[in-house]
Coordinates of C-alpha atoms in Angstrom, one line a residue:
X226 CA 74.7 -209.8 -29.5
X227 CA 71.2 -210.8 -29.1
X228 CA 68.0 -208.9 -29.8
X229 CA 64.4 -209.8 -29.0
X230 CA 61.9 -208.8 -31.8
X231 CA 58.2 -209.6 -31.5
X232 CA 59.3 -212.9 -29.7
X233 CA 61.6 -213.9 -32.3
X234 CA 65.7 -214.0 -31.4
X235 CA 67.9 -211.7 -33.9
X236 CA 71.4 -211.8 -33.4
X237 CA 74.0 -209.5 -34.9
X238 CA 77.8 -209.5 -35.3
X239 CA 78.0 -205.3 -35.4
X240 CA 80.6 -205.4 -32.9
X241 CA 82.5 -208.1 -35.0
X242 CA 82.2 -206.1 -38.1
X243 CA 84.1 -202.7 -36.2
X244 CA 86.6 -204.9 -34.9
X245 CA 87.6 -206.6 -38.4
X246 CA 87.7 -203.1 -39.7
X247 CA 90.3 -201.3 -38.4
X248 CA 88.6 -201.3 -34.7
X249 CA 86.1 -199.2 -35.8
X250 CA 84.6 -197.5 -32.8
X251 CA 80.7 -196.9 -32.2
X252 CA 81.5 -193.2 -32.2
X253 CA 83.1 -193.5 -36.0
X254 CA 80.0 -196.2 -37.0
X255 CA 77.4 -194.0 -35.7
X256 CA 78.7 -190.9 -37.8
X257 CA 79.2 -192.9 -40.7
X258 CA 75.5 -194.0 -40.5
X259 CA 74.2 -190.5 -39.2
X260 CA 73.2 -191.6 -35.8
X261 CA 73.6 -191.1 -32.5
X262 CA 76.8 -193.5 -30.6
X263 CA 74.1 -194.3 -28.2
X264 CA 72.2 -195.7 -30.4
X265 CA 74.7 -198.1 -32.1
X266 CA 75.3 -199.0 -28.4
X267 CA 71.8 -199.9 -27.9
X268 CA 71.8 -202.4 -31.2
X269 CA 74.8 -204.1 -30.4
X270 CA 73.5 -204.9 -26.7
X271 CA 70.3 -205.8 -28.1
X272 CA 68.1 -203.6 -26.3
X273 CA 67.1 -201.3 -29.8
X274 CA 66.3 -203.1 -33.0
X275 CA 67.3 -200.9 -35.8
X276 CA 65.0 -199.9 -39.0
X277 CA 65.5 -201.8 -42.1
X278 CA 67.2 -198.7 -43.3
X279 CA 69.5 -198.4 -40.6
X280 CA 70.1 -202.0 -40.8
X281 CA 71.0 -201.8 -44.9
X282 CA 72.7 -198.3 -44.1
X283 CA 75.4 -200.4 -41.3
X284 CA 75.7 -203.4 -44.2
X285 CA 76.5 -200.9 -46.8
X286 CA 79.2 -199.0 -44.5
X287 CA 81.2 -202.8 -43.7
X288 CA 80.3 -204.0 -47.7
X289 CA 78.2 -206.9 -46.2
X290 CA 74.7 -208.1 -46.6
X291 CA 72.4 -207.3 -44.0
X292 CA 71.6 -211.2 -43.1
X293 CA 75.8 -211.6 -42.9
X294 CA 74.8 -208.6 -39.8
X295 CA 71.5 -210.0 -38.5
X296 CA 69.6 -213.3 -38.1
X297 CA 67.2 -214.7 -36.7
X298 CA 67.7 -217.8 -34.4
X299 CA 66.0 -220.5 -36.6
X300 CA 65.3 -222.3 -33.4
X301 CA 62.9 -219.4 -32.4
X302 CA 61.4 -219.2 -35.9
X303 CA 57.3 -219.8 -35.6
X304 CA 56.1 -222.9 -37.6
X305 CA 54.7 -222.1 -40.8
X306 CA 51.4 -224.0 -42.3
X307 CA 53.7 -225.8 -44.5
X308 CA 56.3 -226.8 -41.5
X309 CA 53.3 -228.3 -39.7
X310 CA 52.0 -230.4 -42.3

């Protein structure tokens, strides 16, 4: 799924990640991570773009890093000075 953050394009493979582990459901996610289903819901349709605690609190329950969950779209990444010179 796709999020938009402060113009920038985040992706993240949440959905994936319950499927590859035992078809996790949101409901079972969202417990593990003490939140509501609705808002796991929310992330993976990329309308809600999680803390960096709920973001490392997801990782930790599938044993992954948070950038194997979310990235940015490099192709949406600003320039930096040192790109541009």
């Amino acid at each position: 799924m796709v999020l938009q953050m402060q113009g920038f394009i985040m992706k993240n493979k949440i959905r994936y990640y319950r499927h590859i582990n035992n078809e996790m459901t949101q409901q079972q996610l969202a417990q593990k991570v003490n939140v509501a289903r609705q808002t796991i819901i929310a992330i993976e349709k990329g309308s809600f773009n999680p803390s960096v605690k709920l973001a490392l609190k997801i990782a930790h329950v599938f044993q992954i890093k948070v950038d194997d969950l979310f990235e940015l779209d490099e192709d949406e990444l600003p320039e930096t000075k040192e790109d541009a010179s």
